Every structure is written in structure tokens, then in C-alpha cells.
């Protein structure tokens, strides 16, 4: 079973040289720490920055320079800064190659819910609805089950949706799964030491698995 | 050159009345019009509709106006950092319209560009789409979203000149330029106000034609919401 950093490390392997990537808040942010040597990527932050760099050194924080998670960050050589309308222009016109974001629920036909629990929690969708409606490739990084032990991979989402029929791949602490065009979670890889049966028990939606599902290789 | 300078925040907001619709620039606490928010709290105007990506935190930004119950309705994309906001929302005291961040920005842009509506795929198939017109272009569904109609836009820039030209700094730019274009009356507060002619025309982000009032703000706190650093070595 993986920890959050392990999930991020596995997702980093999906990133190709030359990609422009948008990382959501939470586990997706950690992916930046594991981008392989020699792979050139540009991170987009939807508040208006291309070329997001690491956190600043202590004492060098700049209140005017933050990412979409409101964290202090830095720029890199080649960075550019722009307004919010332009930022979502590059998202809508599919200039961003890959979006990685968290989720509360994902359905077997690729629907995602991640912004609201009616009556309990309302944070808002931020840029997530724009990203999932337009991105060419979307990977969800999340825990396989919620805090109550219930599967977050479902036949149909129960929470208000963020987007429909848009998620292609999920990486959890247990597995890597593709969502098939005809519906269903196709088990691609198991986390080290996790059995297919355990993944099946943790997945409420339709799970498809071949006889031999390989273990993840993280590095 | 037309002079847009007013004496300060109090004069700039003096005709904002109860029930007005305001746009407020900023992303989180980055690039928010601190001086104008302080003046609005002091003036005590109520029943405001505020269009702003976020709602501040409990004790800073728009959170200060929420504490004084000055806001009737918030139009935002993300409000997760504000406990008082969430309390007022869940108790029904505050009317809230949550909309996708790109839709928020582009509805501002449409107003500033003189276009009545936009089509966006964000929110198709979700509760955001309820009651909205859907059009299909090249096989994909899009929602029709109207341009905002705001009485005042209140923005924060880094530098400005007496003609109302604005330059923003780093990611404090965010919603400020599109909101500056979208208000019927646009108020700009800046960290440094200079004479017309001192800013390079090639570097202006917001041309002065969009700005009706400008002043140099005082005592900027520029609070950091999430201070994240790395250690040397």
C-alpha cells in the first residue's frame, strides 16, 4: 500500500517530456517532487502562472507570488504571468497537456465529484470544473476509500458532479486503474503487496482485471 | 491627460450604496484592494452583492465585510478558507452562487469586452448547468453564461499613474485586469502612484480609459495565506 508520496511518485511516471501540466491541491501538488531527471515540464498554476518553481527559501517569500493553493512559490527561467481570463483561455483551448487533481468520488464512466457535500461542506469548485471540461488528459490522485471505509470508485457518483465522462486514469494507494471508454475500472497495476482481491473488495464500481496484474514500479 | 486621482479610499467609495453590486479583485489574499475594503467596512454599506473569486479569511479581506453582515450575496468559485463564510452559508444567512473559476473570469472579460455572453464547457452535466441554455458546437455541449453587470469594480495594482494606467505585480494580477475592464465605475488602489508619463506605455496592463478613480493606498499588509518555504542546503 502506498502513502501520499507514493501515489505522487507513481503519477509522476505518467508525465512526458515537453508537457504543460496543471497540478491540483493536495496529493497532486506532491507530484512536482518526483518529476524524473531529464524530463522538461512546465507547471501551470491557474491563478496566472506558467513555470511554477519550488517554494522560496525562508525569508524570500513574496506575498504577490502564490500558486492556486495560495502557497508562496517561485518562478523559473522562462516563466510567464497573466490574468485569470487568459489562464483559463489556455486551459479551454487545450494548451495544457495533463491535469492531475483530487476527487471525493469517481464513477465507472469517468464522472468526478470533488467540490461539495450537501449540507456539510461547501468549498467550491475553484478551477476544477473548467479543467475537467477541457483537459485532454486527466489523472485523479486520491485514496481508494473514504474515511468511513467506503469505496470512492463507484458505479455512479452520489455527490454533486464536477464533470461528466472526463476521467481517464486513477492512481490510489492500492492501484492504477484506467477508465474504459465503454465504462468500468480496468486494473492496470497493483500497489506493492496488495492483492487483486483486496482491490476488488475496495471497489464498488465494475472492476476488470486480467489474470496477472503487475505490481507498480515506482522509480 | 484626464486626471483620475482621488484623495483616498473614502472618497473613492463614497457613492457605493446599500444594495450595490461590487467586483473585488484578488485571488485568496493576493492582490486584494485592502484600503477600499477597510473603507467599505467603516462606511457600513449593507446588502452588497460581491463578485470575487474568494471570500477572504475570517479576519482579513472580504471576511471583514462578512463579519459585519454587509454582504447579502457572494459570487465566488472557492470559499474554503473562511469558517464564518461557511457558517453563514450553511445557516442560510448568506446567499451564495458558486461558479467555476474560468467562468467567473470570462464573465468579467465578456463585460469588459462588450460581449453579452460566453459559451463554456465548464459545468455541463453538473448542477451549475441547471436552468441554463446549452448549445452544441462541433459535437460538444457548452453552457451560455452571461457577462457580469457590476456597479463598481474595485481593483488593486502595483503601480498606477494619474491617468489611471495600471501595472500589476506578479500573480497579484489574477482577476484585477479583467474586473478593471468590467465595472461601470472602476476604482483602482495602487501601491505607488506616479505622474502620467512616468510609466512606459508598452508595459501598461490596464489602460486608463477603464479606470475612473485612482489613489495610492496606505499601510498594505499583503498578508500571506499559506507561507511555504524550503530550507537551504
Tab-separated table of C-alpha atoms in Angstrom:
chain	number	residue	atom	x	y	z
A	1	UNK	CA	0.000	0.000	0.000
A	2	UNK	CA	1.291	3.457	-0.915
A	3	UNK	CA	1.370	6.639	1.122
A	4	UNK	CA	0.530	10.015	-0.409
A	5	UNK	CA	4.083	10.488	-1.634
A	6	UNK	CA	3.964	7.055	-3.239
A	7	UNK	CA	0.810	7.983	-5.150
A	8	UNK	CA	2.524	11.178	-6.317
A	9	UNK	CA	5.646	9.242	-7.291
A	10	UNK	CA	3.654	6.792	-9.408
A	11	UNK	CA	1.737	9.585	-11.155
A	12	UNK	CA	4.995	11.376	-11.968
A	13	UNK	CA	5.825	8.439	-14.259
A	14	UNK	CA	2.907	9.458	-16.492
A	15	UNK	CA	4.493	12.821	-17.264
A	16	UNK	CA	6.262	13.099	-20.617
A	17	UNK	CA	8.981	15.460	-21.783
A	18	UNK	CA	7.547	18.744	-23.045
A	19	UNK	CA	4.271	18.559	-21.124
A	20	UNK	CA	2.452	21.558	-19.716
A	21	UNK	CA	0.831	20.262	-16.516
A	22	UNK	CA	-1.731	21.610	-14.063
A	23	UNK	CA	-1.479	20.159	-10.557
A	24	UNK	CA	-4.436	20.411	-8.175
A	25	UNK	CA	-4.296	20.949	-4.430
A	26	UNK	CA	-3.258	18.083	-2.111
A	27	UNK	CA	-1.583	14.910	-3.399
A	28	UNK	CA	-1.250	16.321	-6.970
A	29	UNK	CA	0.993	19.119	-5.647
A	30	UNK	CA	3.433	16.457	-4.417
A	31	UNK	CA	3.875	15.128	-7.972
A	32	UNK	CA	6.231	18.052	-8.675
A	33	UNK	CA	8.754	16.483	-6.254
A	34	UNK	CA	9.079	13.316	-8.356
A	35	UNK	CA	9.370	14.518	-11.939
A	36	UNK	CA	12.187	12.391	-13.380
A	37	UNK	CA	15.563	13.876	-14.227
A	38	UNK	CA	15.819	14.932	-17.860
A	39	UNK	CA	12.063	15.417	-18.284
A	40	UNK	CA	11.258	19.053	-19.020
A	41	UNK	CA	7.786	20.061	-17.887
A	42	UNK	CA	6.147	23.417	-17.274
A	43	UNK	CA	3.739	23.601	-14.354
A	44	UNK	CA	0.690	25.828	-14.756
A	45	UNK	CA	-0.991	27.435	-11.787
A	46	UNK	CA	-4.442	28.632	-12.785
A	47	UNK	CA	-4.271	31.854	-10.769
A	48	UNK	CA	-1.982	33.057	-13.541
A	49	UNK	CA	1.467	31.499	-13.789
A	50	UNK	CA	3.279	29.206	-16.196
A	51	UNK	CA	6.587	27.857	-14.969
A	52	UNK	CA	5.933	27.389	-11.268
A	53	UNK	CA	9.118	26.844	-9.306
A	54	UNK	CA	9.742	25.364	-5.849
A	55	UNK	CA	8.881	27.009	-2.535
A	56	UNK	CA	11.083	30.040	-1.783
A	57	UNK	CA	13.915	29.899	0.705
A	58	UNK	CA	12.933	31.099	4.138
A	59	UNK	CA	12.920	34.895	4.223
A	60	UNK	CA	12.385	35.176	0.458
A	61	UNK	CA	8.596	34.681	0.466
A	62	UNK	CA	6.729	37.150	-1.732
A	63	UNK	CA	3.080	37.853	-0.897
A	64	UNK	CA	2.475	38.696	-4.567
A	65	UNK	CA	3.732	35.323	-5.811
A	66	UNK	CA	1.497	32.386	-4.931
A	67	UNK	CA	0.088	29.272	-6.563
A	68	UNK	CA	-3.544	28.192	-6.823
A	69	UNK	CA	-3.292	26.650	-3.350
A	70	UNK	CA	-2.329	30.108	-2.007
A	71	UNK	CA	1.155	28.807	-1.167
A	72	UNK	CA	4.207	31.035	-1.595
A	73	UNK	CA	6.236	29.815	-4.574
A	74	UNK	CA	8.905	30.984	-7.011
A	75	UNK	CA	9.195	31.455	-10.760
A	76	UNK	CA	11.735	29.748	-13.018
A	77	UNK	CA	13.680	30.942	-16.068
A	78	UNK	CA	11.077	31.146	-18.844
A	79	UNK	CA	8.116	31.722	-16.529
A	80	UNK	CA	5.242	33.966	-17.547
A	81	UNK	CA	2.455	35.644	-15.599
A	82	UNK	CA	-1.008	36.544	-16.867
A	83	UNK	CA	-4.543	37.337	-15.760
A	84	UNK	CA	-7.244	34.835	-14.809
A	85	UNK	CA	-9.205	35.052	-18.063
A	86	UNK	CA	-6.110	34.302	-20.112
A	87	UNK	CA	-5.207	31.472	-17.735
A	88	UNK	CA	-8.499	29.716	-18.398
A	89	UNK	CA	-8.183	30.563	-22.075
A	90	UNK	CA	-5.109	28.321	-22.270
A	91	UNK	CA	-6.991	25.640	-20.324
A	92	UNK	CA	-10.107	25.774	-22.512
A	93	UNK	CA	-8.112	25.836	-25.748
A	94	UNK	CA	-6.295	22.660	-24.613
A	95	UNK	CA	-2.786	24.059	-24.400
A	96	UNK	CA	-2.350	22.198	-21.100
A	97	UNK	CA	-1.406	18.560	-21.769
A	98	UNK	CA	-2.238	16.985	-18.434
A	99	UNK	CA	-4.379	17.818	-15.428
A	100	UNK	CA	-3.892	15.986	-12.133
A	101	UNK	CA	-6.485	16.528	-9.430
A	102	UNK	CA	-8.039	15.015	-6.337
A	103	UNK	CA	-11.546	13.596	-6.016
A	104	UNK	CA	-14.155	12.563	-3.474
A	105	UNK	CA	-15.781	10.107	-5.892
A	106	UNK	CA	-15.169	8.806	-9.407
A	107	UNK	CA	-17.696	6.742	-11.335
A	108	UNK	CA	-17.010	3.845	-13.704
A	109	UNK	CA	-17.961	6.041	-16.689
A	110	UNK	CA	-15.451	8.743	-15.726
A	111	UNK	CA	-17.653	11.212	-13.838
A	112	UNK	CA	-15.958	13.031	-10.961
A	113	UNK	CA	-17.265	14.709	-7.790
A	114	UNK	CA	-14.906	16.831	-5.726
A	115	UNK	CA	-16.393	20.158	-4.646
A	116	UNK	CA	-19.372	19.824	-2.359
A	117	UNK	CA	-21.026	17.617	0.265
A	118	UNK	CA	-24.612	18.921	0.524
A	119	UNK	CA	-25.418	20.270	3.990
A	120	UNK	CA	-21.910	19.602	5.298
A	121	UNK	CA	-19.122	21.088	3.280
A	122	UNK	CA	-19.086	23.714	0.576
A	123	UNK	CA	-15.686	24.822	-0.564
A	124	UNK	CA	-16.495	25.483	-4.185
A	125	UNK	CA	-15.225	24.069	-7.423
A	126	UNK	CA	-12.463	26.616	-7.987
A	127	UNK	CA	-10.983	25.863	-11.381
A	128	UNK	CA	-11.773	22.139	-11.313
A	129	UNK	CA	-14.915	22.306	-13.484
A	130	UNK	CA	-13.074	24.272	-16.156
A	131	UNK	CA	-10.114	21.900	-16.064
A	132	UNK	CA	-12.106	18.657	-16.307
A	133	UNK	CA	-14.379	20.058	-19.026
A	134	UNK	CA	-11.486	20.910	-21.314
A	135	UNK	CA	-8.344	18.943	-20.450
A	136	UNK	CA	-7.033	16.419	-22.981
A	137	UNK	CA	-5.835	14.063	-20.276
A	138	UNK	CA	-6.910	13.938	-16.640
A	139	UNK	CA	-5.487	11.751	-13.879
A	140	UNK	CA	-7.179	11.542	-10.496
A	141	UNK	CA	-4.974	11.159	-7.412
A	142	UNK	CA	-6.946	10.014	-4.402
A	143	UNK	CA	-7.406	7.493	-1.593
A	144	UNK	CA	-9.259	4.376	-2.738
A	145	UNK	CA	-11.728	4.508	0.170
A	146	UNK	CA	-13.028	7.424	2.244
A	147	UNK	CA	-12.583	7.963	5.981
A	148	UNK	CA	-15.704	5.876	6.665
A	149	UNK	CA	-14.096	2.976	4.759
A	150	UNK	CA	-16.434	3.290	1.762
A	151	UNK	CA	-15.182	2.934	-1.793
A	152	UNK	CA	-14.681	6.135	-3.766
A	153	UNK	CA	-14.772	4.187	-7.058
A	154	UNK	CA	-18.467	3.822	-7.720
A	155	UNK	CA	-20.960	2.729	-10.387
A	156	UNK	CA	-22.388	6.264	-10.164
A	157	UNK	CA	-21.324	9.297	-8.129
A	158	UNK	CA	-23.594	10.182	-5.197
A	159	UNK	CA	-22.197	13.702	-4.611
A	160	UNK	CA	-22.775	16.733	-6.865
A	161	UNK	CA	-20.686	16.309	-10.006
A	162	UNK	CA	-17.695	18.358	-11.069
A	163	UNK	CA	-17.613	16.923	-14.583
A	164	UNK	CA	-19.032	14.066	-16.630
A	165	UNK	CA	-17.302	11.338	-18.587
A	166	UNK	CA	-13.903	13.003	-18.347
A	167	UNK	CA	-11.547	10.964	-16.113
A	168	UNK	CA	-9.184	8.589	-17.905
A	169	UNK	CA	-6.932	7.277	-15.146
A	170	UNK	CA	-6.916	6.952	-11.347
A	171	UNK	CA	-3.961	6.347	-9.049
A	172	UNK	CA	-4.747	5.376	-5.445
A	173	UNK	CA	-2.784	3.901	-2.545
A	174	UNK	CA	-3.876	0.473	-3.848
A	175	UNK	CA	-3.824	0.595	-7.618
A	176	UNK	CA	-3.530	2.235	-11.011
A	177	UNK	CA	-6.800	1.989	-12.929
A	178	UNK	CA	-7.873	3.122	-16.385
A	179	UNK	CA	-11.479	4.040	-17.063
A	180	UNK	CA	-12.551	2.241	-20.215
A	181	UNK	CA	-14.417	4.149	-22.941
A	182	UNK	CA	-17.305	1.659	-22.591
A	183	UNK	CA	-17.280	2.036	-18.775
A	184	UNK	CA	-15.592	0.170	-15.936
A	185	UNK	CA	-12.363	0.414	-13.934
A	186	UNK	CA	-9.616	-1.572	-15.638
A	187	UNK	CA	-6.961	-2.620	-13.119
A	188	UNK	CA	-3.562	-1.817	-14.625
A	189	UNK	CA	-1.183	-2.161	-11.666
A	190	UNK	CA	-1.331	-3.187	-8.002
A	191	UNK	CA	0.500	-1.340	-5.239
A	192	UNK	CA	3.318	-3.442	-3.761
A	193	UNK	CA	1.896	-6.225	-1.580
A	194	UNK	CA	-1.756	-5.514	-2.432
A	195	UNK	CA	-3.841	-8.349	-3.882
A	196	UNK	CA	-6.372	-8.110	-6.690
A	197	UNK	CA	-8.988	-9.456	-4.263
A	198	UNK	CA	-8.306	-6.640	-1.811
A	199	UNK	CA	-8.633	-4.052	-4.604
A	200	UNK	CA	-11.864	-5.728	-5.709
A	201	UNK	CA	-13.261	-5.521	-2.156
A	202	UNK	CA	-12.347	-1.822	-2.060
A	203	UNK	CA	-14.012	-1.029	-5.392
A	204	UNK	CA	-17.800	-0.729	-5.555
A	205	UNK	CA	-17.873	0.077	-9.268
A	206	UNK	CA	-17.279	-2.511	-12.004
A	207	UNK	CA	-13.658	-3.734	-11.795
A	208	UNK	CA	-11.989	-5.527	-14.676
A	209	UNK	CA	-8.721	-7.343	-14.052
A	210	UNK	CA	-6.593	-9.692	-16.162
A	211	UNK	CA	-5.155	-12.863	-14.635
A	212	UNK	CA	-1.767	-11.344	-13.986
A	213	UNK	CA	-1.830	-7.758	-12.810
A	214	UNK	CA	1.700	-6.408	-12.371
A	215	UNK	CA	2.937	-4.646	-9.280
A	216	UNK	CA	3.769	-0.960	-9.599
A	217	UNK	CA	7.359	0.022	-10.133
A	218	UNK	CA	7.846	3.420	-8.576
A	219	UNK	CA	11.231	4.517	-9.788
B	1	UNK	CA	-4.386	63.987	-19.937
B	2	UNK	CA	-7.531	63.307	-17.904
B	3	UNK	CA	-6.734	63.171	-14.206
B	4	UNK	CA	-8.359	60.251	-12.329
B	5	UNK	CA	-6.825	60.846	-8.915
B	6	UNK	CA	-8.973	60.947	-5.782
B	7	UNK	CA	-7.767	61.661	-2.256
B	8	UNK	CA	-8.090	58.154	-0.870
B	9	UNK	CA	-10.288	55.121	-0.275
B	10	UNK	CA	-13.074	57.009	1.474
B	11	UNK	CA	-13.548	59.410	-1.416
B	12	UNK	CA	-13.183	56.604	-3.960
B	13	UNK	CA	-16.061	54.585	-2.488
B	14	UNK	CA	-18.233	57.473	-1.310
B	15	UNK	CA	-21.116	56.758	-3.729
B	16	UNK	CA	-21.227	52.995	-3.105
B	17	UNK	CA	-24.637	52.495	-1.540
B	18	UNK	CA	-26.612	49.711	0.096
B	19	UNK	CA	-27.571	47.053	-2.439
B	20	UNK	CA	-24.707	47.758	-4.859
B	21	UNK	CA	-23.046	45.010	-6.896
B	22	UNK	CA	-19.264	45.065	-6.499
B	23	UNK	CA	-16.444	43.213	-8.185
B	24	UNK	CA	-13.388	42.833	-5.976
B	25	UNK	CA	-10.079	41.753	-7.471
B	26	UNK	CA	-7.658	39.299	-5.910
B	27	UNK	CA	-7.004	35.571	-5.606
B	28	UNK	CA	-7.083	34.429	-2.000
B	29	UNK	CA	-5.491	37.367	-0.176
B	30	UNK	CA	-3.141	38.092	-3.085
B	31	UNK	CA	-3.846	41.368	-4.872
B	32	UNK	CA	-6.925	42.381	-2.893
B	33	UNK	CA	-7.950	46.044	-2.545
B	34	UNK	CA	-7.160	46.301	1.167
B	35	UNK	CA	-7.749	50.026	1.547
B	36	UNK	CA	-11.141	50.011	-0.157
B	37	UNK	CA	-12.307	47.013	1.905
B	38	UNK	CA	-11.341	48.862	5.102
B	39	UNK	CA	-13.261	51.924	3.889
B	40	UNK	CA	-16.338	49.841	2.985
B	41	UNK	CA	-16.323	48.288	6.472
B	42	UNK	CA	-16.033	51.765	8.026
B	43	UNK	CA	-18.823	53.162	5.838
B	44	UNK	CA	-21.031	50.219	6.822
B	45	UNK	CA	-22.827	49.788	3.493
B	46	UNK	CA	-25.054	46.713	3.510
B	47	UNK	CA	-26.937	44.299	1.249
B	48	UNK	CA	-23.961	44.127	-1.088
B	49	UNK	CA	-23.544	41.591	-3.849
B	50	UNK	CA	-19.838	40.797	-4.092
B	51	UNK	CA	-18.275	39.117	-7.114
B	52	UNK	CA	-14.861	37.867	-6.076
B	53	UNK	CA	-13.006	34.608	-6.617
B	54	UNK	CA	-12.685	34.032	-2.871
B	55	UNK	CA	-14.227	35.494	0.264
B	56	UNK	CA	-11.092	36.313	2.224
B	57	UNK	CA	-10.336	34.694	5.557
B	58	UNK	CA	-12.174	35.250	8.828
B	59	UNK	CA	-10.226	38.367	9.825
B	60	UNK	CA	-8.936	39.758	6.535
B	61	UNK	CA	-10.157	40.705	3.100
B	62	UNK	CA	-13.859	40.251	2.336
B	63	UNK	CA	-14.064	38.249	5.583
B	64	UNK	CA	-14.112	41.624	7.380
B	65	UNK	CA	-17.261	42.606	5.467
B	66	UNK	CA	-18.859	39.221	6.166
B	67	UNK	CA	-18.238	39.679	9.883
B	68	UNK	CA	-20.179	42.976	9.756
B	69	UNK	CA	-23.014	41.261	7.811
B	70	UNK	CA	-22.559	43.692	4.919
B	71	UNK	CA	-22.792	41.044	2.219
B	72	UNK	CA	-26.141	39.748	1.017
B	73	UNK	CA	-24.772	37.592	-1.769
B	74	UNK	CA	-21.347	36.246	-2.742
B	75	UNK	CA	-20.491	35.136	-6.258
B	76	UNK	CA	-17.262	33.120	-5.985
B	77	UNK	CA	-15.511	29.972	-7.171
B	78	UNK	CA	-13.818	28.847	-3.955
B	79	UNK	CA	-14.550	29.761	-0.363
B	80	UNK	CA	-12.783	27.002	1.545
B	81	UNK	CA	-10.626	29.207	3.777
B	82	UNK	CA	-13.339	31.085	5.598
B	83	UNK	CA	-15.132	29.490	8.567
B	84	UNK	CA	-17.504	32.443	9.109
B	85	UNK	CA	-18.462	32.295	5.442
B	86	UNK	CA	-19.224	28.576	5.646
B	87	UNK	CA	-21.281	29.128	8.806
B	88	UNK	CA	-23.364	31.919	7.214
B	89	UNK	CA	-23.812	29.827	4.090
B	90	UNK	CA	-24.900	26.619	5.811
B	91	UNK	CA	-27.262	28.569	8.123
B	92	UNK	CA	-28.843	30.315	5.133
B	93	UNK	CA	-27.881	33.852	6.261
B	94	UNK	CA	-25.795	34.386	3.151
B	95	UNK	CA	-26.836	33.831	-0.433
B	96	UNK	CA	-24.048	32.218	-2.441
B	97	UNK	CA	-23.580	31.492	-6.112
B	98	UNK	CA	-20.595	29.231	-6.693
B	99	UNK	CA	-19.384	29.206	-10.267
B	100	UNK	CA	-16.332	27.754	-11.991
B	101	UNK	CA	-13.246	29.955	-11.753
B	102	UNK	CA	-12.786	30.177	-15.510
B	103	UNK	CA	-16.450	31.074	-15.941
B	104	UNK	CA	-16.066	33.804	-13.310
B	105	UNK	CA	-13.027	35.251	-15.076
B	106	UNK	CA	-14.555	35.011	-18.528
B	107	UNK	CA	-17.871	36.581	-17.465
B	108	UNK	CA	-15.773	39.543	-16.276
B	109	UNK	CA	-13.855	39.516	-19.532
B	110	UNK	CA	-17.069	39.472	-21.566
B	111	UNK	CA	-18.358	42.539	-19.702
B	112	UNK	CA	-15.082	44.350	-20.318
B	113	UNK	CA	-15.044	43.406	-23.994
B	114	UNK	CA	-18.663	44.458	-24.523
B	115	UNK	CA	-19.974	40.970	-25.215
B	116	UNK	CA	-23.288	39.914	-23.631
B	117	UNK	CA	-22.494	36.242	-23.088
B	118	UNK	CA	-19.983	33.460	-23.497
B	119	UNK	CA	-20.150	29.713	-24.142
B	120	UNK	CA	-18.103	27.448	-21.906
B	121	UNK	CA	-17.966	23.681	-21.388
B	122	UNK	CA	-17.309	24.123	-17.648
B	123	UNK	CA	-20.205	22.773	-15.601
B	124	UNK	CA	-22.009	20.876	-18.378
B	125	UNK	CA	-23.793	17.912	-16.763
B	126	UNK	CA	-23.493	19.388	-13.250
B	127	UNK	CA	-25.792	21.483	-11.062
B	128	UNK	CA	-24.043	24.600	-12.414
B	129	UNK	CA	-25.874	23.952	-15.705
B	130	UNK	CA	-29.358	23.925	-14.174
B	131	UNK	CA	-31.684	26.338	-15.966
B	132	UNK	CA	-29.024	27.462	-18.418
B	133	UNK	CA	-29.131	27.369	-22.193
B	134	UNK	CA	-26.934	24.671	-23.744
B	135	UNK	CA	-25.621	24.902	-27.290
B	136	UNK	CA	-23.731	22.229	-29.163
B	137	UNK	CA	-20.732	23.272	-31.248
B	138	UNK	CA	-18.823	20.650	-33.247
B	139	UNK	CA	-20.269	17.831	-31.173
B	140	UNK	CA	-19.555	19.279	-27.729
B	141	UNK	CA	-22.016	20.915	-25.322
B	142	UNK	CA	-21.432	24.410	-23.951
B	143	UNK	CA	-23.302	26.497	-21.376
B	144	UNK	CA	-24.309	30.021	-22.178
B	145	UNK	CA	-23.142	32.290	-19.356
B	146	UNK	CA	-23.957	35.995	-19.217
B	147	UNK	CA	-21.477	38.821	-18.845
B	148	UNK	CA	-21.474	40.257	-15.332
B	149	UNK	CA	-23.240	43.527	-14.679
B	150	UNK	CA	-21.444	45.247	-11.802
B	151	UNK	CA	-21.970	48.768	-10.495
B	152	UNK	CA	-18.378	49.044	-9.272
B	153	UNK	CA	-15.150	47.166	-9.862
B	154	UNK	CA	-12.550	47.614	-7.135
B	155	UNK	CA	-9.047	46.532	-8.068
B	156	UNK	CA	-5.548	46.609	-6.659
B	157	UNK	CA	-2.464	47.283	-8.804
B	158	UNK	CA	1.225	47.699	-8.056
B	159	UNK	CA	1.819	50.964	-9.888
B	160	UNK	CA	-0.556	53.417	-11.445
B	161	UNK	CA	-0.377	56.892	-12.908
B	162	UNK	CA	-2.601	59.940	-12.661
B	163	UNK	CA	-4.224	58.992	-15.987
B	164	UNK	CA	-5.418	55.705	-14.477
B	165	UNK	CA	-2.981	53.387	-16.264
B	166	UNK	CA	-2.179	50.301	-14.196
B	167	UNK	CA	0.656	47.799	-13.860
B	168	UNK	CA	0.245	44.716	-11.694
B	169	UNK	CA	2.996	42.771	-9.997
B	170	UNK	CA	3.497	39.012	-10.261
B	171	UNK	CA	0.486	36.774	-9.507
B	172	UNK	CA	-1.332	39.610	-7.749
B	173	UNK	CA	-2.530	40.366	-11.285
B	174	UNK	CA	-5.106	37.497	-11.270
B	175	UNK	CA	-8.672	38.856	-11.626
B	176	UNK	CA	-7.717	42.534	-11.354
B	177	UNK	CA	-7.269	43.373	-15.071
B	178	UNK	CA	-10.496	41.676	-16.207
B	179	UNK	CA	-12.504	43.210	-13.385
B	180	UNK	CA	-10.993	46.643	-14.047
B	181	UNK	CA	-12.445	46.432	-17.550
B	182	UNK	CA	-15.844	45.216	-16.372
B	183	UNK	CA	-17.124	47.757	-13.840
B	184	UNK	CA	-19.483	50.604	-14.704
B	185	UNK	CA	-17.250	52.552	-12.347
B	186	UNK	CA	-13.764	51.188	-11.697
B	187	UNK	CA	-11.787	52.144	-8.616
B	188	UNK	CA	-8.081	51.318	-8.535
B	189	UNK	CA	-5.860	51.447	-5.487
B	190	UNK	CA	-2.134	51.218	-6.083
B	191	UNK	CA	0.989	50.832	-4.009
B	192	UNK	CA	2.723	53.600	-5.913
B	193	UNK	CA	1.018	56.433	-7.769
B	194	UNK	CA	3.147	58.348	-10.268
B	195	UNK	CA	2.623	61.219	-12.713
B	196	UNK	CA	1.337	60.474	-16.194
B	197	UNK	CA	4.342	59.858	-18.409
B	198	UNK	CA	6.413	58.037	-15.825
B	199	UNK	CA	5.154	54.560	-16.779
B	200	UNK	CA	6.301	53.006	-20.046
B	201	UNK	CA	3.215	52.820	-22.333
B	202	UNK	CA	4.453	49.439	-23.595
B	203	UNK	CA	4.253	47.969	-20.084
B	204	UNK	CA	0.711	49.050	-19.150
B	205	UNK	CA	-1.610	46.141	-18.286
B	206	UNK	CA	-4.829	48.155	-17.856
B	207	UNK	CA	-5.232	51.308	-19.977
B	208	UNK	CA	-6.507	54.305	-18.022
B	209	UNK	CA	-9.738	54.504	-20.042
B	210	UNK	CA	-11.117	51.671	-17.878
B	211	UNK	CA	-10.237	53.363	-14.584
B	212	UNK	CA	-12.438	56.132	-13.183
B	213	UNK	CA	-10.749	56.741	-9.823
B	214	UNK	CA	-7.246	56.014	-8.628
B	215	UNK	CA	-5.393	56.594	-5.361
B	216	UNK	CA	-2.257	55.455	-3.608
B	217	UNK	CA	-3.205	53.115	-0.785
B	218	UNK	CA	-1.583	53.137	2.633
B	219	UNK	CA	-0.265	50.534	5.048
B	220	UNK	CA	-0.503	47.466	2.830
B	221	UNK	CA	-0.353	44.337	4.949
B	222	UNK	CA	-0.259	41.943	1.967
B	223	UNK	CA	-0.896	39.007	4.252
B	224	UNK	CA	0.371	35.584	3.166
B	225	UNK	CA	-2.264	32.862	3.444
B	226	UNK	CA	-0.015	29.788	3.177
B	227	UNK	CA	3.591	30.537	3.983
B	228	UNK	CA	5.529	27.669	2.395
B	229	UNK	CA	9.328	27.662	2.304
B	230	UNK	CA	12.243	25.297	1.729
B	231	UNK	CA	15.390	25.154	3.776
B	232	UNK	CA	18.788	25.992	2.361
B	233	UNK	CA	21.416	23.378	1.869
